[in-house]
Coordinates of C-alpha atoms (C1' of nucleotides) in Angstrom, one line a residue:
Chain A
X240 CA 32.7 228.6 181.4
X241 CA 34.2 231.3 179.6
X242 CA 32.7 233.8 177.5
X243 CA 34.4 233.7 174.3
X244 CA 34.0 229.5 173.9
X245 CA 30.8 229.6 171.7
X246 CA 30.3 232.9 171.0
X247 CA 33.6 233.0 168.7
X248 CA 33.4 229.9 167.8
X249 CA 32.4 229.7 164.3
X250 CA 30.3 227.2 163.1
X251 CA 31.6 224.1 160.4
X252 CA 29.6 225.7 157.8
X253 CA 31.4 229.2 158.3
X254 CA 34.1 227.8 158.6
X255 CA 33.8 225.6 154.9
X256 CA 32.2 229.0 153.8
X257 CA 35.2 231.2 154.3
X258 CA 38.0 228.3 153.5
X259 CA 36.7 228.3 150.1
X260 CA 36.0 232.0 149.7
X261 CA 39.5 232.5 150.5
X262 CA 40.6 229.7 148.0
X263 CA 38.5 231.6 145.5
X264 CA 39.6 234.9 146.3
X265 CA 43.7 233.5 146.3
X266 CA 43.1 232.0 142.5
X267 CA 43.8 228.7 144.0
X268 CA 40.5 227.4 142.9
X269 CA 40.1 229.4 139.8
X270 CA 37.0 229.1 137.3
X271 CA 35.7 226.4 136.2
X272 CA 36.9 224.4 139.3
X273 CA 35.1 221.8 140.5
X274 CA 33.7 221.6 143.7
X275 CA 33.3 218.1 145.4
X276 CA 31.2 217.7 148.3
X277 CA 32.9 214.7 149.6
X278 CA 36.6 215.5 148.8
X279 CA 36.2 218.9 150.7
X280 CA 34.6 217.7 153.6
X281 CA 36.8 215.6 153.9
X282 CA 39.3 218.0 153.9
X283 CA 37.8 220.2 156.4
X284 CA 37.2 216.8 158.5
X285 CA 33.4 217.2 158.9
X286 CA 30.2 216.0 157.0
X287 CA 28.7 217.0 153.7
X288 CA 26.4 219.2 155.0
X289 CA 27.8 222.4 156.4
X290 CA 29.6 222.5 152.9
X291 CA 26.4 222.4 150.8
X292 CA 25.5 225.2 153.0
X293 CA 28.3 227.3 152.5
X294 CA 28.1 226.1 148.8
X295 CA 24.9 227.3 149.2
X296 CA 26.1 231.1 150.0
X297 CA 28.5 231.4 147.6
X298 CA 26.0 230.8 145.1
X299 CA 23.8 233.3 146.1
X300 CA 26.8 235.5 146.1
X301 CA 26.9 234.6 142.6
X302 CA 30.9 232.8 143.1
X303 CA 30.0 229.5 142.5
X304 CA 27.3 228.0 140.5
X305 CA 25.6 224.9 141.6
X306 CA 23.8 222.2 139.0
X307 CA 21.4 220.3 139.6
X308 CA 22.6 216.3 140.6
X309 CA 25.6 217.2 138.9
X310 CA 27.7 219.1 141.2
X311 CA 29.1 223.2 142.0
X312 CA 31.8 225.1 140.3
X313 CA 34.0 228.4 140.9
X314 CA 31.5 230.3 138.6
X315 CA 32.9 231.0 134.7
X316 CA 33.2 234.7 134.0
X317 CA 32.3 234.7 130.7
X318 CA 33.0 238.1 128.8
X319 CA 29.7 239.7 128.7
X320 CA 29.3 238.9 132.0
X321 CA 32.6 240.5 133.0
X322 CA 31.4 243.6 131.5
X323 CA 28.7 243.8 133.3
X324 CA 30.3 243.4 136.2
X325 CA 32.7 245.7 136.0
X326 CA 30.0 248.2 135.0
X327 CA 28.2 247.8 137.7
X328 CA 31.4 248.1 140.1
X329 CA 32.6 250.8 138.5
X330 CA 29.0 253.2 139.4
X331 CA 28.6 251.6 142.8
X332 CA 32.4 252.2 144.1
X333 CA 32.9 255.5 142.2
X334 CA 29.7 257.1 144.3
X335 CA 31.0 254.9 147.0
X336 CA 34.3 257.0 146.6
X337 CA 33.1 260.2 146.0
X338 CA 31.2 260.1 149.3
X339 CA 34.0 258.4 151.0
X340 CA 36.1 261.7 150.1
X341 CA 35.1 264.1 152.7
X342 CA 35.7 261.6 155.6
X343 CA 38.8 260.3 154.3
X344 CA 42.1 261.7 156.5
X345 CA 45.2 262.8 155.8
X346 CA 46.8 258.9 156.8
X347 CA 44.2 257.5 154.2
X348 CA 45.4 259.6 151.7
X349 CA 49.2 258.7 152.9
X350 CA 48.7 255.3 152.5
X351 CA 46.5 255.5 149.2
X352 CA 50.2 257.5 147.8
X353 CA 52.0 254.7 149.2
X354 CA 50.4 251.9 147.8
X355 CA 50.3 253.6 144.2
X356 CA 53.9 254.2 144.7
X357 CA 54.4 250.6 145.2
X358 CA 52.4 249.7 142.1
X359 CA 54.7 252.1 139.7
X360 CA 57.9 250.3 141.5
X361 CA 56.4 247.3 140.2
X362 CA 55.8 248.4 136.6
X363 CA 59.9 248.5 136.1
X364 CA 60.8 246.0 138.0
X365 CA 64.1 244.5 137.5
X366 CA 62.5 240.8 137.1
X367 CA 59.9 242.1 135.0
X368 CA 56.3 243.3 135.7
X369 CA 53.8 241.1 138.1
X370 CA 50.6 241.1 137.0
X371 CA 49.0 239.5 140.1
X372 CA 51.1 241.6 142.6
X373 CA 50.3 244.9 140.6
X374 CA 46.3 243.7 140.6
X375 CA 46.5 242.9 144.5
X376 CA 48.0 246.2 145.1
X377 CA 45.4 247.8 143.1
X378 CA 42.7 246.3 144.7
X379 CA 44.1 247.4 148.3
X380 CA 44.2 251.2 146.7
X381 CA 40.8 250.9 145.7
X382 CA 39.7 249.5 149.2
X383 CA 41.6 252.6 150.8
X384 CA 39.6 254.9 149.1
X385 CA 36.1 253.1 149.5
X386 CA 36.4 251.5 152.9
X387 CA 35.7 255.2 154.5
X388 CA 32.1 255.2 152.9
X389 CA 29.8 256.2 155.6
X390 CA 27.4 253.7 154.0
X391 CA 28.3 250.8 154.8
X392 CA 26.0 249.1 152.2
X393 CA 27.6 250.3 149.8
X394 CA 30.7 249.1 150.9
X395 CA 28.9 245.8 151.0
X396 CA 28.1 246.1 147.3
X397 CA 31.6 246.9 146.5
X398 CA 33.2 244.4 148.2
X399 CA 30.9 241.6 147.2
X400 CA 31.4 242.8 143.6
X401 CA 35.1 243.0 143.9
X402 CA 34.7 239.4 144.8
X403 CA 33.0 238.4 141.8
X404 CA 35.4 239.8 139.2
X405 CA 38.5 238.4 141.4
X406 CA 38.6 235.2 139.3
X407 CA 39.4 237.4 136.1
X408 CA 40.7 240.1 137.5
X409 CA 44.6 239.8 137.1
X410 CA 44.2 238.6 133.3
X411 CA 43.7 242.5 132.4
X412 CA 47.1 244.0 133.8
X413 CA 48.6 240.4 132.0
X414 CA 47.0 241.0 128.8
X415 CA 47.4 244.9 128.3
X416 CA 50.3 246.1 130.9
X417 CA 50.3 249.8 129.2
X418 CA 47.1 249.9 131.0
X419 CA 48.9 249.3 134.4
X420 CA 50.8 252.7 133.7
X421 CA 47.6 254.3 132.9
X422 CA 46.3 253.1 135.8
X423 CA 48.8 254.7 138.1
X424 CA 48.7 257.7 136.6
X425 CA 44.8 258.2 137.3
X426 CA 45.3 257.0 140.8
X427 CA 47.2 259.6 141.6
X428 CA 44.7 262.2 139.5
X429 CA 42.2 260.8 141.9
X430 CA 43.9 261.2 145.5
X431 CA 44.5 265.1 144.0
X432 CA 41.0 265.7 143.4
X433 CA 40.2 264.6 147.1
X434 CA 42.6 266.2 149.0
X435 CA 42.0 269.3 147.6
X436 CA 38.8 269.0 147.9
X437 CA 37.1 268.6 144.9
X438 CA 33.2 268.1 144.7
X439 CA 31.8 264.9 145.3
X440 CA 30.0 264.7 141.5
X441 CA 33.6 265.6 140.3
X442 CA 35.4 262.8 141.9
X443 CA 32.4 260.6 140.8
X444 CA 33.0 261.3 137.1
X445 CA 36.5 260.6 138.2
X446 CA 36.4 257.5 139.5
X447 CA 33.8 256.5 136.3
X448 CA 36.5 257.2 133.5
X449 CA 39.4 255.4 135.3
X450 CA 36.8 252.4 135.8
X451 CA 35.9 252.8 131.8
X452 CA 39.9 253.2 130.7
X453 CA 40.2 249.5 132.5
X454 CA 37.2 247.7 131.2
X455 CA 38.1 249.7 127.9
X456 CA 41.3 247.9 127.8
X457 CA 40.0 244.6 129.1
X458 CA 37.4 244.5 126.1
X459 CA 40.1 245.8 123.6
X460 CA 41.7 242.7 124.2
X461 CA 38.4 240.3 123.9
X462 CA 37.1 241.9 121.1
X463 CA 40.4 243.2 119.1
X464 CA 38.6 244.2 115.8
X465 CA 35.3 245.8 117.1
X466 CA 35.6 248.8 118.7
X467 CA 33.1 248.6 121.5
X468 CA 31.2 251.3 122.5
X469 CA 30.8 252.1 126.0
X470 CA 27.8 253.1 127.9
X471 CA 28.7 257.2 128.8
X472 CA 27.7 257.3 132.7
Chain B
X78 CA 10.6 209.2 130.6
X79 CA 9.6 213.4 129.5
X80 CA 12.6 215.7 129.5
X81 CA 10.9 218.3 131.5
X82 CA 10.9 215.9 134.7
X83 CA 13.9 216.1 136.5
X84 CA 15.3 219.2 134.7
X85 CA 12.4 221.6 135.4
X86 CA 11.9 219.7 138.9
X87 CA 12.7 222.0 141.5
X88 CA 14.8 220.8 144.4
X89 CA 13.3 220.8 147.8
X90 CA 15.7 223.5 149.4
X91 CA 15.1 225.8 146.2
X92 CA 11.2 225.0 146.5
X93 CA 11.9 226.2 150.5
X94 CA 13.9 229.2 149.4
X95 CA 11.1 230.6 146.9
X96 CA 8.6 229.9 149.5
X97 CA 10.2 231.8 152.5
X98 CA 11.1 234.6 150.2
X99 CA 7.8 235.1 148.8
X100 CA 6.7 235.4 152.2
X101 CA 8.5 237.8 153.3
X102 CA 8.4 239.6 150.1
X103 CA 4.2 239.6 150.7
X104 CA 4.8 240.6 154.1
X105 CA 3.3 237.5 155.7
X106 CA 6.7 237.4 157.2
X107 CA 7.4 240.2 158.9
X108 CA 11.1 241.7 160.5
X109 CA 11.7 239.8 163.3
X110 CA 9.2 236.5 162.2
X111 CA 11.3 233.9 163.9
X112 CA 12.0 231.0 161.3
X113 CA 11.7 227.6 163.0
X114 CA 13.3 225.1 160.7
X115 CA 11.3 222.3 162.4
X116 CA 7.9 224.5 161.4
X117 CA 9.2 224.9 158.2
X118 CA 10.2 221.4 157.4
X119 CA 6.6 219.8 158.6
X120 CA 4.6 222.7 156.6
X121 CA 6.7 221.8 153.3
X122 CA 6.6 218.5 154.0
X123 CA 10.5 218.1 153.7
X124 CA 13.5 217.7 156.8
X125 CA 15.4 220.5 158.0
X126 CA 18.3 220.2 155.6
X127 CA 16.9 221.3 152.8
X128 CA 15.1 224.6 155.0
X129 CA 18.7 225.0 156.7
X130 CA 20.3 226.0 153.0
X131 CA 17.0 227.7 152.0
X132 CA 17.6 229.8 155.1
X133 CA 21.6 230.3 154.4
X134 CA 21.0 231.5 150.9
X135 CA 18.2 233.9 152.1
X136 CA 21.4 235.8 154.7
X137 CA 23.3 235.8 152.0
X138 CA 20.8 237.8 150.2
X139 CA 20.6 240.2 153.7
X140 CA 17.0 239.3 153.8
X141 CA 16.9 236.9 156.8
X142 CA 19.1 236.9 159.8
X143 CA 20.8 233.6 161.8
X144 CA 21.8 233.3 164.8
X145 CA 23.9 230.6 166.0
X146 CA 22.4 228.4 168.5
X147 CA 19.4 230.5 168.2
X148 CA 17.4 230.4 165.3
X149 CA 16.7 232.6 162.0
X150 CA 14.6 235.3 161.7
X151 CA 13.6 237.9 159.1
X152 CA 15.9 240.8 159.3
X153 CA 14.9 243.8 161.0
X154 CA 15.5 246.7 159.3
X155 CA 16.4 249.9 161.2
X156 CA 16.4 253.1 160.0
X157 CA 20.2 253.5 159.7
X158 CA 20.4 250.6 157.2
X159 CA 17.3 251.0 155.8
X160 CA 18.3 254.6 154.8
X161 CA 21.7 252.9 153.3
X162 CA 20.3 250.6 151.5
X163 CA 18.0 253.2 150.1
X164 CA 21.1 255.0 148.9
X165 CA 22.1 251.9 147.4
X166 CA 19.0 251.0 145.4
X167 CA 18.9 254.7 144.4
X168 CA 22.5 255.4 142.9
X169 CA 22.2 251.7 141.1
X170 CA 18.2 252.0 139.9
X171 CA 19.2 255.1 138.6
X172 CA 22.1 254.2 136.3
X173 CA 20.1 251.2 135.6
X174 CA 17.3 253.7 134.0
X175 CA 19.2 255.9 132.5
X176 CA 21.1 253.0 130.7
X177 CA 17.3 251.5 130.3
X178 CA 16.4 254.7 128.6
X179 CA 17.5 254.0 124.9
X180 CA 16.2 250.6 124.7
X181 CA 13.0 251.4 126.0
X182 CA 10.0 251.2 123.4
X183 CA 6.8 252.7 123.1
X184 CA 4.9 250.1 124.7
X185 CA 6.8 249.9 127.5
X186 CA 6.4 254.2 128.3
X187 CA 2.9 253.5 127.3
X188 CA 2.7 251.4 130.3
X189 CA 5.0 252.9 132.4
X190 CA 2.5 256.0 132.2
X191 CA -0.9 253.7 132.8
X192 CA 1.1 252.4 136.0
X193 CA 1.7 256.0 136.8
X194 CA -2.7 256.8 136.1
X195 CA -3.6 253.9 138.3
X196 CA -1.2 255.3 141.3
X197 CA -2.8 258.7 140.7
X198 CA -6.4 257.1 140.9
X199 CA -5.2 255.3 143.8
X200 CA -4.9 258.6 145.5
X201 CA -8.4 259.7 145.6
X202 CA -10.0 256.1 145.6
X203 CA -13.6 256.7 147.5
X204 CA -12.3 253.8 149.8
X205 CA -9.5 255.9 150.7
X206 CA -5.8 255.6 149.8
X207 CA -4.3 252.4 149.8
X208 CA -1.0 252.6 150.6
X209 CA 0.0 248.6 150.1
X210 CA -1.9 248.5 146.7
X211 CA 0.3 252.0 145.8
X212 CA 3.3 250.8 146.4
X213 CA 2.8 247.2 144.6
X214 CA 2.3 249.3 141.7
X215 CA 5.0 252.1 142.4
X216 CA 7.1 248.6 142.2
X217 CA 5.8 247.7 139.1
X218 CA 6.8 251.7 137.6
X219 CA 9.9 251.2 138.6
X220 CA 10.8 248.0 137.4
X221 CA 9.0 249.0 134.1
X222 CA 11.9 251.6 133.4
X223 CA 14.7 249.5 134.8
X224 CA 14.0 246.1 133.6
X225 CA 15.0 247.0 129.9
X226 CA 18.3 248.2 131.4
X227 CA 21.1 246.3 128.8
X228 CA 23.2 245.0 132.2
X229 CA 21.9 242.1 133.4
X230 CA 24.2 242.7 136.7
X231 CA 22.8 246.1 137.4
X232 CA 19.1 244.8 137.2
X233 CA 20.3 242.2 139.7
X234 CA 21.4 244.3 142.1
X235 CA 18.2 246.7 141.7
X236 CA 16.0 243.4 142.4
X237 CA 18.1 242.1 145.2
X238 CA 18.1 245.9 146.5
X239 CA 14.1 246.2 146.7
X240 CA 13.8 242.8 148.2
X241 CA 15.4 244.2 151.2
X242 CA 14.1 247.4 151.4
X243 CA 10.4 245.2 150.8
X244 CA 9.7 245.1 154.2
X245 CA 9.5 248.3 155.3
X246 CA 8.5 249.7 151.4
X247 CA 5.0 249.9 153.0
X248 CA 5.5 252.7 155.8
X249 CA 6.6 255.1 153.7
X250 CA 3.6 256.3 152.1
X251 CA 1.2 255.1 154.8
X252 CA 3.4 257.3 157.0
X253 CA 3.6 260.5 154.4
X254 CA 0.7 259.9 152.1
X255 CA 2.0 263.7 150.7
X256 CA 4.9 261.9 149.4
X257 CA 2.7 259.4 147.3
X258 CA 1.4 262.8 145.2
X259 CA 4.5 264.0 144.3
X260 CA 5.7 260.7 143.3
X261 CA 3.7 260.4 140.6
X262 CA 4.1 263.7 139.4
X263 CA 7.7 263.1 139.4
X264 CA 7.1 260.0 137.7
X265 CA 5.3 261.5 135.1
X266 CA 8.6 264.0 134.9
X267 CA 10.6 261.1 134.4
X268 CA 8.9 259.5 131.6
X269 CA 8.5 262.8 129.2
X270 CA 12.3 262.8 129.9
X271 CA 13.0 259.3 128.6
X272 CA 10.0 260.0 125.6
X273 CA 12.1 263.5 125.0
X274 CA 15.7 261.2 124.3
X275 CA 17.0 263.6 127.3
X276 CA 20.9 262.5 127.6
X277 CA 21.1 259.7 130.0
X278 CA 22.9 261.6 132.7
X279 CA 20.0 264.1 132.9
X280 CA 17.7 261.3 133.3
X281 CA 19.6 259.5 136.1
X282 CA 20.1 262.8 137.9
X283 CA 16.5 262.7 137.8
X284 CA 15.6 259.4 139.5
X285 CA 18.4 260.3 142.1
X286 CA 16.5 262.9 143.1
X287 CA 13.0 261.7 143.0
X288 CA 14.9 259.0 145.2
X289 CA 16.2 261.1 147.4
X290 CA 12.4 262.9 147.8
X291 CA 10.7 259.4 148.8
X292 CA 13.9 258.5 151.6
X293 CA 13.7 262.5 152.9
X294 CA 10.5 261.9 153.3
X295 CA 10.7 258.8 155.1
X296 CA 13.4 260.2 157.6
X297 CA 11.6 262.9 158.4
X298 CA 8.9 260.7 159.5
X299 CA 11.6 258.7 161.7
X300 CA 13.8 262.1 162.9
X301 CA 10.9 264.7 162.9
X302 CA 13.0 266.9 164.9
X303 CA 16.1 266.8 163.2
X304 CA 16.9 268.3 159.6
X305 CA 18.3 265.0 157.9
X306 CA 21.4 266.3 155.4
X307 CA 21.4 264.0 152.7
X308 CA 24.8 262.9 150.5
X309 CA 24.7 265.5 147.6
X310 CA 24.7 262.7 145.2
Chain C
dC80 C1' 34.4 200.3 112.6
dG81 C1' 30.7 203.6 114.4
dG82 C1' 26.9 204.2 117.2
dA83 C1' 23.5 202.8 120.6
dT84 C1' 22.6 200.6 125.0
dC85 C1' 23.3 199.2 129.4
dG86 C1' 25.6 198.7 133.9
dT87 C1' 28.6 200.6 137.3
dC88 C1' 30.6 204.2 139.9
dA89 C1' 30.8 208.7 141.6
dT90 C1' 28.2 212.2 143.4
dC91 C1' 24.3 214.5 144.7
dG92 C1' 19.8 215.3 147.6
dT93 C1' 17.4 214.5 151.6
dA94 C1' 15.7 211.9 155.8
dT95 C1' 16.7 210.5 160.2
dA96 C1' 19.2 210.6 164.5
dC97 C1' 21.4 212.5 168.3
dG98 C1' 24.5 215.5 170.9
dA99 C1' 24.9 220.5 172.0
dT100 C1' 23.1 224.9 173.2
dT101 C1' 19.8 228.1 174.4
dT102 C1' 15.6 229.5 176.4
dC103 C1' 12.2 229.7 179.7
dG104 C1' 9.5 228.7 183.7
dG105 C1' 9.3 227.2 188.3
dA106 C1' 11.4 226.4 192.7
dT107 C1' 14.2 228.1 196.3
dA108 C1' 16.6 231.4 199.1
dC109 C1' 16.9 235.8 200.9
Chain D
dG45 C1' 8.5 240.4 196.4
dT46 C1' 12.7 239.8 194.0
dA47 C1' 16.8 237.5 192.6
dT48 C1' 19.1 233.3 191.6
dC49 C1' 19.5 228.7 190.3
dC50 C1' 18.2 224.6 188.2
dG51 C1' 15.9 221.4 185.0
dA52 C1' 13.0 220.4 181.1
dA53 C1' 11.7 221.5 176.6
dA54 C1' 12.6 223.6 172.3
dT55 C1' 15.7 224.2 168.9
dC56 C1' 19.9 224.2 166.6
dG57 C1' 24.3 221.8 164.3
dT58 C1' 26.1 218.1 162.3
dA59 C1' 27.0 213.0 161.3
dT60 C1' 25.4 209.2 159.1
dA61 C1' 22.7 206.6 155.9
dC62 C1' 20.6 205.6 151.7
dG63 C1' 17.9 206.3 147.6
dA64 C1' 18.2 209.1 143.2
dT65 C1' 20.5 210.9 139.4
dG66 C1' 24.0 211.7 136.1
dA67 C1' 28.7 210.7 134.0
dC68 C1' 31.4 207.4 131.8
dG69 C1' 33.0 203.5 129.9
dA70 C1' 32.3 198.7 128.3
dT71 C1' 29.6 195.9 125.5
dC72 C1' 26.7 194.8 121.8
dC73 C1' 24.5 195.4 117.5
dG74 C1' 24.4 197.1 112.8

DNA sequence: CGGATCGTCATCGTATACGATTTCGGATAC
DNA sequence: GTATCCGAAATCGTATACGATGACGATCCG
C-alpha cells in the first residue's frame, strides 16, 4: 500500500473543520450565520458528527458560538468585543514583528514594498476604492512581516486572532477609507524602521500606534460623539 | 418545571471537557497520559461522542494532542515550545497588568501582597520547600494583578496561556528553588510599582522582566552548558 | 382582537453499532 | 538469537437511530 493513503488523508471532521473555516474566513458565512448540523453534513456527504466536532473547534477558537439545544452560529462581533480584540492583536503581532525584524531578508522586505504598493494602487482606482481587496492585501502585509517570528507561538496567537476579527474586518476601510491612506503611509514607516535596522522596542511602539490609528478609526465610527480614550501601550 | 434545569444543566461533552482539563490542569494527567475515549466514556458514564468533542476542543486549546488512528494524549511540552509559549504568556500577562494596574483596588494589592507573604513562608517551611504548593500560589499572584485587566480578550489569552504552560509550571522551581526567592522579591517590586501609580509601561517592562528571570532560569536548568540569549523584549 | 396554550416540526444530544486502522505479541524462518 | 510476518485485540472514525429540547405557528379562551 502506499505511504501517503492514510497518512494525508484527512479525516471527515477536518475536513468539515477547515470547509467552514474557509467559508468564515471568505465572508461567505458572515456573523450571525446559522450553522445547521444536518444541512452541512449533508453537504459535505457524511454524518452529523464529524461536524459537531469541528463545530466543536471553532468554538473553542472562539469563531462560532454554540447554544445549548438550539444550534451554532458564525460568532457576532459585537463592538466591545472588537476592541478587545484588536487590542489584544495589536500587542501580540507588534512584539511578534519587532522580533520578526532581525530575521526578516531583503525578499521579505521586497515583497512587504510590493504588496503596500498594490494597496495605494487600489486607493485611486479608476472603479473606485475596494474595501475588501484593500483589507485582504493588508492582511497579507501584515502576515509578511509576522510570519518570520522565530516563535512560532506567537505566530499562532496572531493568526488565530486575525481569524477572529476577519468577520468585521473589512467594515473599517468601508466605513472610514481616509484611514486606508493612513494606513499605507505607516506601512511603509514600518518596513523603513526594519531595514535600517531599528531596535526591536522601537519597531514595537511602531507597530502599536499604527494598530491604535486603525482601531482609533474603527471606534470613531461606532461611537461618533464620544471620543474614546485609548489604553497608551 | 424550575428554570435552572435544563439551562444551568451541563451537557455531557462539556461535563467531559471540564473533567479532562481539570485533570490535566491538577497534574493527574500528565504529558504524554494517553486518552482512551472508551476509558473515558465508562468512567463518566457517557459514550464516546460526547468524550470525542471533549477531546477536539481540548487540541484546539493546544492542551491535548490527537492522533489519527491512534488515540489522544496530553501534549508534551518540550523545551522549545515551552520556552515559546513562555514568551507568549509573558509579553500578553504583562500588558494585561499593566492595563490591570489603574483599576486595581486596595484590596486587591492587599492580597496580592499576602499571596506574595505566604510564598515567602513557603520558602523556609520546617517541612521544607514545597514547590507544587509555591507555585499554586505564584498562580494565584499572578492572576491577582491580571484578572482586573479591562480586556476581557487579553485575560483570555493569559488563562489559555498558563493552562498550557501548567504542566510543566511545576519543574521550574523544584529545578531552581533560587529562582523561587527572587520571585517574590520581584513580586513585592511589582506591587510598590502598581501602589506608587508608576506609568503603565514601566510596570509592564517590569513583569517582562521578572518573566524573563523565571524562563532564564528554567533554560538554564535544560541547556546548563549553553548561555541562552533571550529576545530583548 | 390580544394573549395564552398546545401540538408539531426542526434540530440538537447522545447511545449504539460496525467497519477501518493501528498496535502488539507470538510464531516462523534464517 | 534476531528479524520478519501474521493474526488477534484494542482503539479509532463515522453512520445510523432515537429520545429530548426548543422554535413556531395554530388554536382556543378571555
Amino acid at each position: 500500500m502506499t505511504e501517503t493513503d492514510s497518512r494525508l488523508a484527512l479525516s471527515k471532521s477536518q475536513r468539515a473543520y477547515r470547509w467552514i473555516k474557509e467559508r468564515i474566513a471568505s465572508q461567505q458565512f458572515t456573523p450571525g450565520y446559522r450553522l445547521v448540523l444536518g444541512t452541512i453534513a449533508a453537504e459535505l456527504q457524511m454524518s452529523v458528527v464529524p461536524v459537531r466536532e469541528a463545530i466543536r473547534q471553532l468554538e473553542a477558537e472562539g469563531l462560532v458560538t454554540f447554544e445549548r439545544n438550539v444550534g451554532a452560529h458564525v460568532s457576532m462581533v459585537d463592538e466591545r468585543r472588537y476592541s478587545a480584540s484588536m487590542q489584544a492583536l495589536s500587542l501580540v503581532e507588534a512584539a511578534a514583528v519587532a522580533l520578526a525584524a532581525p530575521e526578516l531578508s531583503a525578499a521579505d522586505l521586497r515583497r512587504a514594498r510590493e504588496i503596500n504598493q498594490h494597496m495605494r494602487d487600489g486607493l485611486d482606482h479608476p472603479r473606485g476604492f475596494d474595501p475588501h481587496a484593500f483589507t485582504v492585501l493588508n492582511q497579507e502585509f501584515h502576515a509578511t512581516l509576522y510570519r518570520a517570528c522565530p516563535n512560532p507561538r506567537l505566530v499562532e496567537l496572531v493568526d488565530a486572532e486575525w481569524a477572529r476579527l476577519g468577520n468585521m474586518r473589512d467594515s473599517i476601510f468601508a466605513f472610514v477609507p481616509d484611514r486606508a491612506r493612513e494606513s499605507v503611509t505607516e506601512h511603509d514607516a514600518i518596513v523603513d524602521l526594519i531595514e535600517r535596522g531599528a531596535p526591536v522596542t522601537e519597531i514595537e511602539q511602531q507597530m502599536r500606534r499604527h494598530r491604535a490609528g486603525t482601531l482609533q478609526a474603527f471606534l470613531s465610527t461606532t461611537h461618533p460623539d464620544q471620543t474614546v480614550t485609548l489604553p497608551e501601550l
